[in-house]
Every structure is written in C-alpha cells, then in structure tokens.
mmCIF file of C-alpha atoms and ligand atoms in Angstrom:
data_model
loop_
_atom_site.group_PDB
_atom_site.id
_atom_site.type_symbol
_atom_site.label_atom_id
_atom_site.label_comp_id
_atom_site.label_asym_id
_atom_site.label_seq_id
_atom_site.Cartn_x
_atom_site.Cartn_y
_atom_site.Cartn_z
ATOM 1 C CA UNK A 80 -12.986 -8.649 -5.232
ATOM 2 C CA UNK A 81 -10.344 -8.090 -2.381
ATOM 3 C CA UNK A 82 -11.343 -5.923 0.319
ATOM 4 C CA UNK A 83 -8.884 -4.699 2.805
ATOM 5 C CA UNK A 84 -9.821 -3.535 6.020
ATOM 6 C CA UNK A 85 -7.486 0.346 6.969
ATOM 7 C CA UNK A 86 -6.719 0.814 10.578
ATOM 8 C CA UNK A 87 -4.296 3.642 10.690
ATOM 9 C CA UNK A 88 -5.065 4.162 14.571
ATOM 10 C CA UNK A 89 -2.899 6.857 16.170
ATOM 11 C CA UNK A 90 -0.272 9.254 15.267
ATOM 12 C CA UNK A 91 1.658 8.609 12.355
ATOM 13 C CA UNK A 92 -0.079 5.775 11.596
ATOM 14 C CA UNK A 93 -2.912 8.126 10.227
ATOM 15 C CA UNK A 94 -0.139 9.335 7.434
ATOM 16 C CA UNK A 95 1.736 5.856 6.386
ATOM 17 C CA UNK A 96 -1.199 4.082 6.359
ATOM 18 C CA UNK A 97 -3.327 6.342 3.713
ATOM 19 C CA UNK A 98 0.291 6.002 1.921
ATOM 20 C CA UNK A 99 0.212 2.131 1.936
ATOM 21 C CA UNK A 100 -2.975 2.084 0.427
ATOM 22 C CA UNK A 101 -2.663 4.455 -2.501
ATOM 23 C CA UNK A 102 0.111 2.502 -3.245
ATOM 24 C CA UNK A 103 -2.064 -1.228 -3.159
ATOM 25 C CA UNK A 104 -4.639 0.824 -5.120
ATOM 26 C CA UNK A 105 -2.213 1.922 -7.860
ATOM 27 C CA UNK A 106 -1.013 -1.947 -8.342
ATOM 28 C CA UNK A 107 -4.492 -2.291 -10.447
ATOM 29 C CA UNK A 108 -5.337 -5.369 -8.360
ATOM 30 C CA UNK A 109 -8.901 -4.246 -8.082
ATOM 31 C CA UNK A 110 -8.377 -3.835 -4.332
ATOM 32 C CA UNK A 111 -10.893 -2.367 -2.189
ATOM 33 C CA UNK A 112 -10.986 -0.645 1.132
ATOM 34 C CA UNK A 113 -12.606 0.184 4.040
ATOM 35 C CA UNK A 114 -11.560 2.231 6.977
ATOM 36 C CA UNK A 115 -12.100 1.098 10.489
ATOM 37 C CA UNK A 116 -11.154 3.151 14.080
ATOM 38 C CA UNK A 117 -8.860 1.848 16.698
ATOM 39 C CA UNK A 118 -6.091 3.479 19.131
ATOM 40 C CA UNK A 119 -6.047 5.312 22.155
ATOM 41 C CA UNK A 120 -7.600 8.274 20.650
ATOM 42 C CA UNK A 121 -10.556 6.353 19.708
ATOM 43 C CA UNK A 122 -10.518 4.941 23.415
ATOM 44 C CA UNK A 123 -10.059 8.175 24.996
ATOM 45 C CA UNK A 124 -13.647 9.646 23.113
ATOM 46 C CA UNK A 125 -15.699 6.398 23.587
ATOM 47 C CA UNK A 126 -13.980 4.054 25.971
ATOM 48 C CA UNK A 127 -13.281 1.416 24.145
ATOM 49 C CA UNK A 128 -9.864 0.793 22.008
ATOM 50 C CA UNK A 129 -11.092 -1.568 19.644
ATOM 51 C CA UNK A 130 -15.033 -1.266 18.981
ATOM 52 C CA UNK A 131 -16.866 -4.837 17.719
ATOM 53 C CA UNK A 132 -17.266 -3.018 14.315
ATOM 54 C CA UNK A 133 -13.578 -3.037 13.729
ATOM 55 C CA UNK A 134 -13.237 -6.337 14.466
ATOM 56 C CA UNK A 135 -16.109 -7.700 12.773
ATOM 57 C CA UNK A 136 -15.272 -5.881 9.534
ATOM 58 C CA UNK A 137 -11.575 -7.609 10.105
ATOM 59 C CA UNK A 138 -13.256 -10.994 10.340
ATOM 60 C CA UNK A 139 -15.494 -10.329 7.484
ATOM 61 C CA UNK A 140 -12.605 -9.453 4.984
ATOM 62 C CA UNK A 141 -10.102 -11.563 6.692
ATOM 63 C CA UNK A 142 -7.675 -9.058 5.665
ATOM 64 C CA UNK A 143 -6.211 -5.481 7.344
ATOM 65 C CA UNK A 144 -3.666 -3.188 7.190
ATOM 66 C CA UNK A 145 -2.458 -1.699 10.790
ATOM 67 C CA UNK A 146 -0.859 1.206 11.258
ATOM 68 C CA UNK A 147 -0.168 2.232 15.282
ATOM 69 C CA UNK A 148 -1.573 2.780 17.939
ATOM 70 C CA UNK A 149 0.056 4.389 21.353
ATOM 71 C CA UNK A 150 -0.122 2.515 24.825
ATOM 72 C CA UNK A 151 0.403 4.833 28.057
ATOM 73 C CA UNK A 152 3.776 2.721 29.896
ATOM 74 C CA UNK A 153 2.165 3.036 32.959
ATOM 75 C CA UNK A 154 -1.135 1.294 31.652
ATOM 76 C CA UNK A 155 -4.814 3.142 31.944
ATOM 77 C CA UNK A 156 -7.780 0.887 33.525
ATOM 78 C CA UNK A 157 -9.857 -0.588 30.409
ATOM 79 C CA UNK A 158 -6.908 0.477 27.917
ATOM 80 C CA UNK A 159 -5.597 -2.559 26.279
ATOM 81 C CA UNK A 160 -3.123 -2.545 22.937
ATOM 82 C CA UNK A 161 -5.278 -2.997 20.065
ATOM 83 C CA UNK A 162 -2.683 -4.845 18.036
ATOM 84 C CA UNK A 163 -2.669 -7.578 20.477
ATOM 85 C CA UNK A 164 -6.510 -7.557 20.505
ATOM 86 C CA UNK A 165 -6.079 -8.535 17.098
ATOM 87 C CA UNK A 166 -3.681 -11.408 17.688
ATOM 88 C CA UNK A 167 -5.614 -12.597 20.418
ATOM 89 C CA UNK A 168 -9.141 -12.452 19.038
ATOM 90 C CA UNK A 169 -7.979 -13.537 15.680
ATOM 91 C CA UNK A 170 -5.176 -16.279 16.502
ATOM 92 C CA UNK A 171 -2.834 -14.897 14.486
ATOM 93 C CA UNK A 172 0.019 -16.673 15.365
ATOM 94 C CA UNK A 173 3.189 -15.814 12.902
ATOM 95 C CA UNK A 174 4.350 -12.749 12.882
ATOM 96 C CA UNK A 175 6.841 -12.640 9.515
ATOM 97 C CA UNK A 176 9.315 -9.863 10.004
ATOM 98 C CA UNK A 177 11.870 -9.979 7.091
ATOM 99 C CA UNK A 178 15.234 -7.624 7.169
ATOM 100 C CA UNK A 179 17.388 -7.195 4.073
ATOM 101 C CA UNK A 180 19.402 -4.775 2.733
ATOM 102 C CA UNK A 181 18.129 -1.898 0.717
ATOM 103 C CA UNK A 182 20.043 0.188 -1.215
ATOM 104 C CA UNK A 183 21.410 3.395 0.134
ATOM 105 C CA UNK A 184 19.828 3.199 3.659
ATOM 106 C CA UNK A 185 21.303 -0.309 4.839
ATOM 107 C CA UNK A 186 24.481 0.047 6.687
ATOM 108 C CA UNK A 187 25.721 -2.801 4.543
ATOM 109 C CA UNK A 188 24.892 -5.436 1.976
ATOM 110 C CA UNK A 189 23.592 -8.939 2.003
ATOM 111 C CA UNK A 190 21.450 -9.142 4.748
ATOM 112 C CA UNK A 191 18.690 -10.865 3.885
ATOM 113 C CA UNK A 192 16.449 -12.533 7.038
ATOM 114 C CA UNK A 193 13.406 -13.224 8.156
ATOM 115 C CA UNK A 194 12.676 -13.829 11.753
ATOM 116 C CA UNK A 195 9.375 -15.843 12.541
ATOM 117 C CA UNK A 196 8.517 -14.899 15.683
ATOM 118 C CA UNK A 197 5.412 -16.836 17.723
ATOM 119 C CA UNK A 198 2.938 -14.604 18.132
ATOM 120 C CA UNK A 199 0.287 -15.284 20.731
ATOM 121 C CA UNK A 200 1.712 -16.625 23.720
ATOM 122 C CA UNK A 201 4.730 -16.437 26.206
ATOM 123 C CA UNK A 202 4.848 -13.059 27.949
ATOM 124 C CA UNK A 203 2.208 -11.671 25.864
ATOM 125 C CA UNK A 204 -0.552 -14.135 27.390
ATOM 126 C CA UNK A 205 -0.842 -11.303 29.655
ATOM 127 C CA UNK A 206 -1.016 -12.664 32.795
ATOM 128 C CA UNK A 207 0.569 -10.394 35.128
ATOM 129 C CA UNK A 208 -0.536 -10.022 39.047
ATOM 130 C CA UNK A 209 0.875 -8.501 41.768
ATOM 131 C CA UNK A 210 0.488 -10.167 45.228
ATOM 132 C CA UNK A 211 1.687 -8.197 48.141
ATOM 133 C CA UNK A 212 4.856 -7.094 47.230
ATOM 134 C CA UNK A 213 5.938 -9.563 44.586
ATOM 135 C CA UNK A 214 4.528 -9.316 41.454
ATOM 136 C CA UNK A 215 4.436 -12.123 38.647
ATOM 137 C CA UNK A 216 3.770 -13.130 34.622
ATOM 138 C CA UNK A 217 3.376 -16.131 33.471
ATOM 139 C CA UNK A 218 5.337 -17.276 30.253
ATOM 140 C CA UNK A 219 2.952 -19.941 28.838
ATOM 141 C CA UNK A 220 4.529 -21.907 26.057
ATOM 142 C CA UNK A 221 2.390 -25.005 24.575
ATOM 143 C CA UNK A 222 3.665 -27.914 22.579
ATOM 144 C CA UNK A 223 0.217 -27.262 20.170
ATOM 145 C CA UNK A 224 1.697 -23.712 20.033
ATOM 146 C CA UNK A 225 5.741 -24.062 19.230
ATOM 147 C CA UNK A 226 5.254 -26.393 16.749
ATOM 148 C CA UNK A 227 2.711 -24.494 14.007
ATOM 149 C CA UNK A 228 5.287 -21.893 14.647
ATOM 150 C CA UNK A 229 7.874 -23.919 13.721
ATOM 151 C CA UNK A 230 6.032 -25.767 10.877
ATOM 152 C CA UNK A 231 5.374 -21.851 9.398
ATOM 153 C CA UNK A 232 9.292 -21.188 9.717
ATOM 154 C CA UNK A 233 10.354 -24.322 7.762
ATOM 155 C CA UNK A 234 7.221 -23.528 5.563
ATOM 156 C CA UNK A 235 8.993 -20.431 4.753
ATOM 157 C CA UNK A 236 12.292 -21.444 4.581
ATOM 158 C CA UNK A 237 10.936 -23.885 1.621
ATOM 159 C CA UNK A 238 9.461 -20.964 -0.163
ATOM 160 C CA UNK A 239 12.389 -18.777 0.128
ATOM 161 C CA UNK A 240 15.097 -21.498 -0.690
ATOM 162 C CA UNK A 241 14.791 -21.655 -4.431
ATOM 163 C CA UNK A 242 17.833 -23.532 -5.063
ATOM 164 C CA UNK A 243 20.126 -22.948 -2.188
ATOM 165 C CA UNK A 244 19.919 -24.947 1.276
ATOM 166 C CA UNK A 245 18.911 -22.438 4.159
ATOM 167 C CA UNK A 246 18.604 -22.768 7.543
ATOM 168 C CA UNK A 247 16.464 -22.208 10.606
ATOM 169 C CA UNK A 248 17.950 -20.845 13.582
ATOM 170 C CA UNK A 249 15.958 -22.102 16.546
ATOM 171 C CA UNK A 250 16.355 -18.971 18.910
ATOM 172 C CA UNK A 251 15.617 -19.448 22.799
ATOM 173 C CA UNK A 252 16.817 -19.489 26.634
ATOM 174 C CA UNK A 253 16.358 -23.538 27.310
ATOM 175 C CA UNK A 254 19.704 -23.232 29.450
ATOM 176 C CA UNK A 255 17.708 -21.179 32.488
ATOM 177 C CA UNK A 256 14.227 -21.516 30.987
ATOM 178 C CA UNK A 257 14.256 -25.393 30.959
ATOM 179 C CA UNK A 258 10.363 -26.197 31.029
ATOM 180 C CA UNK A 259 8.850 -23.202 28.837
ATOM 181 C CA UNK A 260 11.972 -23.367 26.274
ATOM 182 C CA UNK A 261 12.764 -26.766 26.325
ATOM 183 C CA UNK A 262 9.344 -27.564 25.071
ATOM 184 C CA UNK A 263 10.137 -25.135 22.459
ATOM 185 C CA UNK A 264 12.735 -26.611 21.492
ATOM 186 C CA UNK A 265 11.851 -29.676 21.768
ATOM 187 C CA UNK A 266 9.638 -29.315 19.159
ATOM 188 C CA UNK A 267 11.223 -27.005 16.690
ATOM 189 C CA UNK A 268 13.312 -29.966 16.496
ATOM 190 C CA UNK A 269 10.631 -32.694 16.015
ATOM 191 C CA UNK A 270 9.426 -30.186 12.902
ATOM 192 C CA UNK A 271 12.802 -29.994 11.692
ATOM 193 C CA UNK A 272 13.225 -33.449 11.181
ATOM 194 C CA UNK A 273 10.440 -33.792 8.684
ATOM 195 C CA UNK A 274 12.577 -31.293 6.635
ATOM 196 C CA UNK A 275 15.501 -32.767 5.628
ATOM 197 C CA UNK A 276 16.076 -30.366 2.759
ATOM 198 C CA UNK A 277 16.531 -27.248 4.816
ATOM 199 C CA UNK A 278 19.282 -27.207 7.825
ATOM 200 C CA UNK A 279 18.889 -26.816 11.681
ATOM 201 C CA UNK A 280 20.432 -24.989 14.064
ATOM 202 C CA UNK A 281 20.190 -23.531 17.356
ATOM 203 C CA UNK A 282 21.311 -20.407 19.336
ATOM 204 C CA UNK A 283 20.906 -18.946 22.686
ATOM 205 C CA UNK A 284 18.871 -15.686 22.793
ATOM 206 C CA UNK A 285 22.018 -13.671 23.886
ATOM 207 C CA UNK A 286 24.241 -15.352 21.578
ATOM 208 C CA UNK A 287 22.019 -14.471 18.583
ATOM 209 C CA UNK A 288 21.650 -10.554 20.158
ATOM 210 C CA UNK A 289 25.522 -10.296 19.456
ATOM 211 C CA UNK A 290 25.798 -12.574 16.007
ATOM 212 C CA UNK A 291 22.677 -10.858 15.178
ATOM 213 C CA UNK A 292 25.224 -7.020 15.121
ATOM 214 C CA UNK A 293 28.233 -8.779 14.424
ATOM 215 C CA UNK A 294 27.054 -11.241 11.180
ATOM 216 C CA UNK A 295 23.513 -10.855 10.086
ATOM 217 C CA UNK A 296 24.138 -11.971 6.819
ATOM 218 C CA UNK A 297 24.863 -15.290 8.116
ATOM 219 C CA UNK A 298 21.397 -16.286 8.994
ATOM 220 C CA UNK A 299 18.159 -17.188 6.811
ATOM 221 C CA UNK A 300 15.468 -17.993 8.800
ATOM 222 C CA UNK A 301 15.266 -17.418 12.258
ATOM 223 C CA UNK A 302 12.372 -19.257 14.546
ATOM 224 C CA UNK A 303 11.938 -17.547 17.942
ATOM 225 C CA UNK A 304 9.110 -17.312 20.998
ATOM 226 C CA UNK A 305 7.387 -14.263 21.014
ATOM 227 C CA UNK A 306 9.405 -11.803 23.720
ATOM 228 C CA UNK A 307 12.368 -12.832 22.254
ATOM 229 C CA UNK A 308 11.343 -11.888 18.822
ATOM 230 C CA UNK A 309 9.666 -8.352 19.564
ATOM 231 C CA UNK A 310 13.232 -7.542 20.640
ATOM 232 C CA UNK A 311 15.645 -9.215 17.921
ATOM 233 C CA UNK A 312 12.890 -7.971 15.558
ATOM 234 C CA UNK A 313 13.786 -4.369 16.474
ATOM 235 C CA UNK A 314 17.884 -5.254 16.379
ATOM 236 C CA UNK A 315 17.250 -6.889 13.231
ATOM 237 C CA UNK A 316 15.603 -3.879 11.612
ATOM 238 C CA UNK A 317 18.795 -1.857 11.659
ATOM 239 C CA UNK A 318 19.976 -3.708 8.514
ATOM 240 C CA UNK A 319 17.154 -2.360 6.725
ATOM 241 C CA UNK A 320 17.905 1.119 7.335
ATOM 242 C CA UNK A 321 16.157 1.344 10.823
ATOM 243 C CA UNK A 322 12.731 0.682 12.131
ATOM 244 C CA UNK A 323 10.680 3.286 9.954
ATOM 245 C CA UNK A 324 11.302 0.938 6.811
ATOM 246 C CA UNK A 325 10.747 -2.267 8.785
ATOM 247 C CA UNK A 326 7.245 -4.274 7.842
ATOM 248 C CA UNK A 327 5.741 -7.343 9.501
ATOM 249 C CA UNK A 328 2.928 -9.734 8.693
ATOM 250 C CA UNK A 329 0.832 -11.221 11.469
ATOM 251 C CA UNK A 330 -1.106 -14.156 10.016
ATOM 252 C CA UNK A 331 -3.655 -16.369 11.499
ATOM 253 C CA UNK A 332 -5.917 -18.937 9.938
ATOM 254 C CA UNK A 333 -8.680 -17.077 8.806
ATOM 255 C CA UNK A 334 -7.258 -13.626 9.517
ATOM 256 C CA UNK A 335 -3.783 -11.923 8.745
ATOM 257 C CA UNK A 336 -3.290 -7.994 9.861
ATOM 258 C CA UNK A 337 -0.071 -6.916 8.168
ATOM 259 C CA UNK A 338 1.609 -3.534 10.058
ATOM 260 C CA UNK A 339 4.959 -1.669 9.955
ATOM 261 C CA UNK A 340 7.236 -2.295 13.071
ATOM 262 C CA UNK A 341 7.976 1.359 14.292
ATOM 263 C CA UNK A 342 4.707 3.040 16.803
ATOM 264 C CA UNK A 343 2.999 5.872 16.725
ATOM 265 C CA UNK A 344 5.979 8.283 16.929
ATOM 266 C CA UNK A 345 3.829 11.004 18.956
ATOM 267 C CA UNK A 346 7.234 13.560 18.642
ATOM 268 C CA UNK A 347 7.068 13.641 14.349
ATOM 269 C CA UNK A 348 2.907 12.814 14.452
ATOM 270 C CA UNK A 349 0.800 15.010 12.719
ATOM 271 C CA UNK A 350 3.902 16.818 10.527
ATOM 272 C CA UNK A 351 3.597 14.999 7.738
ATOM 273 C CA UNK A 352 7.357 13.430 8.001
ATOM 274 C CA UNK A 353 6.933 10.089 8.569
ATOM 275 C CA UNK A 354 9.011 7.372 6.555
ATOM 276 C CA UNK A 355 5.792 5.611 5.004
ATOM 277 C CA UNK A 356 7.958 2.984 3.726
ATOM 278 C CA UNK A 357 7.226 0.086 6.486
ATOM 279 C CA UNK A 358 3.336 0.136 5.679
ATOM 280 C CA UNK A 359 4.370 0.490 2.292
ATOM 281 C CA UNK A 360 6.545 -2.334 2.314
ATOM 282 C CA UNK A 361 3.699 -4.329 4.902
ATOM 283 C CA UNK A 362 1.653 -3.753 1.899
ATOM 284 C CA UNK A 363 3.722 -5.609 -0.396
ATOM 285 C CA UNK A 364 3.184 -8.768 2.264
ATOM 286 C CA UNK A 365 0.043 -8.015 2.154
ATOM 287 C CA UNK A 366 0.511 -8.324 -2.057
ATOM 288 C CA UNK A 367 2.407 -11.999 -1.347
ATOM 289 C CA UNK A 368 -0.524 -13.326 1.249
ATOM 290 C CA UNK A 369 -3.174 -12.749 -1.638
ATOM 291 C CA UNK A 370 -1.485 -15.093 -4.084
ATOM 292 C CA UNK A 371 -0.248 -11.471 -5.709
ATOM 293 C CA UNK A 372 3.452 -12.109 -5.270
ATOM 294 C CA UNK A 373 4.767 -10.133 -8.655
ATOM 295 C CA UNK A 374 3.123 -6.960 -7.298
ATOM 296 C CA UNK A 375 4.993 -7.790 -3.950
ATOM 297 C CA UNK A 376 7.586 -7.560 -6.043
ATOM 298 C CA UNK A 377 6.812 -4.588 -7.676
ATOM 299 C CA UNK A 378 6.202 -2.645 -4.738
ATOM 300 C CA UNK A 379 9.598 -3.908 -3.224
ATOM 301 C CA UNK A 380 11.397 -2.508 -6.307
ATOM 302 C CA UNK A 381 9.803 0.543 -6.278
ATOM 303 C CA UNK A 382 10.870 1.194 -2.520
ATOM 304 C CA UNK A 383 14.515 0.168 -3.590
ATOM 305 C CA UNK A 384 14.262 2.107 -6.938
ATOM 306 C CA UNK A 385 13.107 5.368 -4.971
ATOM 307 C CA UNK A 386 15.842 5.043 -2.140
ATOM 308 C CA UNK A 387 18.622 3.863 -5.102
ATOM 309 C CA UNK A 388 17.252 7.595 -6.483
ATOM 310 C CA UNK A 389 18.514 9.304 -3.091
ATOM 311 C CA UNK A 390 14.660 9.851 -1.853
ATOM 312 C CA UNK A 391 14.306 9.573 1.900
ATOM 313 C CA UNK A 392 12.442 10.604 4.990
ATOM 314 C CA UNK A 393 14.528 12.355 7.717
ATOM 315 C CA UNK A 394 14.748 9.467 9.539
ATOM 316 C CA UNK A 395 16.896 7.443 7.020
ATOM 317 C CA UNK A 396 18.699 10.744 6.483
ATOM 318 C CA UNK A 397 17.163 12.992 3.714
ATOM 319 C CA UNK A 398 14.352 15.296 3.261
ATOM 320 C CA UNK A 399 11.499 13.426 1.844
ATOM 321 C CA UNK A 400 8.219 14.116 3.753
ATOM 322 C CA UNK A 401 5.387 11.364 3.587
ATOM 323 C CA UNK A 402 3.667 12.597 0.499
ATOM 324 C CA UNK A 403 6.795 13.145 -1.517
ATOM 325 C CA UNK A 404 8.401 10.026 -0.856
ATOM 326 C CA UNK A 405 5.400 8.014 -1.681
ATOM 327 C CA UNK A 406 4.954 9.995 -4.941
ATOM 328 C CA UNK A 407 8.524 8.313 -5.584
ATOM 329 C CA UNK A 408 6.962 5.155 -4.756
ATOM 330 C CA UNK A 409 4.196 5.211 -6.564
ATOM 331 C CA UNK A 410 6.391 6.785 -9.831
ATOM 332 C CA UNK A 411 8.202 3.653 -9.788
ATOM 333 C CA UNK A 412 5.542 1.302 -9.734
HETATM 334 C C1 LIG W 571 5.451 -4.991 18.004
HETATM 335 C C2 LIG W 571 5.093 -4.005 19.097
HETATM 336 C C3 LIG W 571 3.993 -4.596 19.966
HETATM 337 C C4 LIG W 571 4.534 -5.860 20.602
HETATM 338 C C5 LIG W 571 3.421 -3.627 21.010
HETATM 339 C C6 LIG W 571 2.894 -2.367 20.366
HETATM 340 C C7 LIG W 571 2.355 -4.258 21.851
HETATM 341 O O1 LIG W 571 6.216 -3.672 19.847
HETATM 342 O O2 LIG W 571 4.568 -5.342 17.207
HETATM 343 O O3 LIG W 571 6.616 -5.407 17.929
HETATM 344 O O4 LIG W 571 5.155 -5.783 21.661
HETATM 345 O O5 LIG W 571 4.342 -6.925 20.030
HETATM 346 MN MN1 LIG W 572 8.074 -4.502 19.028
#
C-alpha cells in the first residue's frame, strides 16, 4: 500500500490539490491518502507554518503532494515558506520541472525539456543579514552539492534518451561568478565525462534566458543552480501553455514532495477557477517516482486528450472551472 501525504496549503491550492488526488485515486493504483495542514493560514491561527505532524507524516510515507502556500514579500517574524521547509528538512535536492508542448494551449510544437534545477542551496540557503546599511546573502554552492545534481540530470537524460543522443545544457554565470559557478561547473563537467553516450554543453544564464524564447525546442536537458532555475523554470513554462499547467517534482533520498509551479493565486482563490492541471500533471510524476510510469502516462494523455477536446480553465483561454475540467480528466483516464 502507497500512502500519499495531501498538503493543499493556501488558496487555490485547496481546489487543484483535491483535483490531483481524485485523479491518482481513479488510476486504481490502490493509493491512499492522508491530509496534512501547512500555509500561512495555518500559521496565522497557530503560529507555526509547518506543524511537526506534517512533517512527520511526510517522513513516514516518504511521499506528498503540495499544493501552495502564500509568503507576505515583505516577510512576517516566525513566517517561513513551507515548501522550502520541506526541501530543507527533507534534502530534497532535484527539483524536475519538464516543459513540452501540449496540444491546443502551447504556443507551438516540439518543445519538449526538462530543466533540473539544484534545489537546496545557492540563494535559497537563506542567509541574508543586513549590517548597517549594506545588506548581504550568501550564495553557497558545494562540490558534494553540484555534482548529485548533475549526476540526477545525466541520470535523466539516460532515461529520457531512448534511442536518440540528448544533451545537457550546463546553465550558469562562471564569467562574473567565478568561485560559486566555477565549482559548478567544474563539476557538471567531471559528471559529464562518465557519460559518454549523452552530449555536453554549456550556456551562460542570460544566453539561455533569450535561446530559451527564441528556440526551446533545441534543448533536452537543462542542468542549472537553484536561483537560476526558479526563474528559467517560470520562462520555460510558457511552452506548456503557461504556469497553471506547469508541474515539478522535488525529490530527495528518502522523501520526494511533487507540486505544481504556479502559487496560491489569492485574486482567482476560493472561485473555483483554477487550472488544476499542474497538480494534476505533478501527480502523474508522482505516478513515474512510484515505479507506476504507464499511469504517468495515462494521466499525461488524459490532460492532452481533454485540452485536444477544447476543455480549458480561463487561464489557458476557455471556460472550464476546476471541477469541470477535471471531470474531463478523469473521463479520459
Ligand atoms: C518555486 C517557488 C518557490 C521557490 C517559492 C514559493 C519559495 O517560486 O517553487 O519555484 O522560489 O522555489
Ligand atoms: Mn518559482
């Protein structure tokens, strides 16, 4: 028995995730669930944004399904994002974020990417202080660090190769950022070279911003530290059909969370309009982690088959709400 641990958290994360998991239910996979609280709502009545429960139940199932959860920009004392509380506390690393083209909604064909983006340090160590009138972060970038999240990239080049010859795009800023990115590089390389059967190559963050709009179909796999990828992640989604259809996977050693890319969208929350295709489509990653690839699959189709049939959310331009376009879904199955 599979148990997966639901964590819609705020906003419209409380309508795609129910969504995501009537679809996982309907695979037959003898899935089971259990729903756990996290967000700033749950902070706001108790203090705390991630209680010890949710995170234990995550580490007993090893397995969860995010939905969002809303951070105040200007920060609140003892408020910290729960998504990175799960990275952090669970190591989990490699955050998968695939694009390709889906039919109907992607502004054109044969796109089909996935950016691995390193998901627990740089930026995102959080290490930000202010003295006087200067304030500071530290990027932290370890050799330990770059290469597991290299070795997952050329990991998942192999798997998605078949019988073509891909390549990884190292992504990065070692022209200015020669210590923290040079290490990076450095040893995306040194991984590289123990696989010769998939090709190498390297860009400059701002190069790959502009070949990421101008030629997406000309990349496979593309490896990147973890500010770099939140960002390109975002750009890349476009090709899908936006961010609302976007899904991610956020995998760790004994933990993996798996969570569309779009937020809490307080202005649609609450209406019943949200696109639940991202958690849907999370789900499906969620399908491939478990050594379930063919429902995956299934689910993937489905999403295509229901968009192919002209159903959409208003934010891929039709008039779908949440329940109706899963029912679409989950008629395709
Ligand atoms: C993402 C999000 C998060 C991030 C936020 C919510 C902390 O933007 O998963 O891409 O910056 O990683
Ligand atoms: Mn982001």
């Amino acid at each position: 028995m599979t148990e997966i641990v639901l964590i819609p958290g705020d906003g419209v994360g409380q309508e795609v995730i129910p969504a995501a998991a009537e679809v996982l239910a309907a695979l037959g996979l003898g899935l089971t669930f259990r729903e756990a609280p996290a967000g700033f709502g749950h902070f706001e009545k108790t203090g705390n944004a991630i209680p010890d429960e949710t995170l234990a139940d995550v580490e007993a199932t090893g397995l969860a399904l995010f939905g969002a959860t809303s951070s105040p920009s200007g920060g609140v004392v003892g408020y910290r994002s729960p998504i990175l509380a799960l990275r952090r506390t669970f190591d989990l690393y490699c955050n998968l974020r695939p694009t390709w083209s889906l039919p109907v909604i992607s502004p054109r064909p044969g796109v089909d990417l996935l950016l691995v983006r390193e998901n627990t340090e740089d930026l995102y160590v959080g290490r930000e202080r202010r003295e006087g009138d200067t304030t500071v972060a530290e990027r932290v970038i370890t050799a330990a660090g770059s290469e597991r999240i290299a070795r997952a990239a050329f990991e998942q080049a192999c798997e998605r190769a078949g019988d073509r010859r891909l390549v990884v795009t190292i992504v990065h800023k070692a022209n200015v950022l020669k210590v923290t990115d040079g290490l990076f590089r450095q040893q995306c390389k040194a991984v590289a070279a123990e696989y010769p059967d998939i090709g190498c190559n390297e860009m400059l963050v701002d190069a790959m911003a502009l070949r990421l709009m101008r030629d997406p179909e000309a990349f496979d796999v593309i490896v990147t530290t973890n500010l770099f990828g939140d960002i390109l992640s975002d750009q890349a989604s476009h090709w899908m059909g936006g961010l609302g259809v976007a899904p991610s996977a956020n995998i760790g050693v004994r933990a993996a969370v798996f969570e569309p890319v779009h937020g809490s969208a307080p202005d649609i929350a609450g209406q019943g309009i949200a696109n639940p295709l991202g958690a849907i489509l999370a789900a499906a990653m969620l399908c491939d982690h478990i050594g379930q690839p063919a429902a995956g699959d299934r689910v993937r189709a489905a999403c295509a088959a229901a968009l192919a049939a002209g159903v959409a959310t208003a934010d891929i331009g039709g008039s779908a709400n949440t329940p109706t376009m899963t029912r679409a879904v989950l008629a395709r199955l």
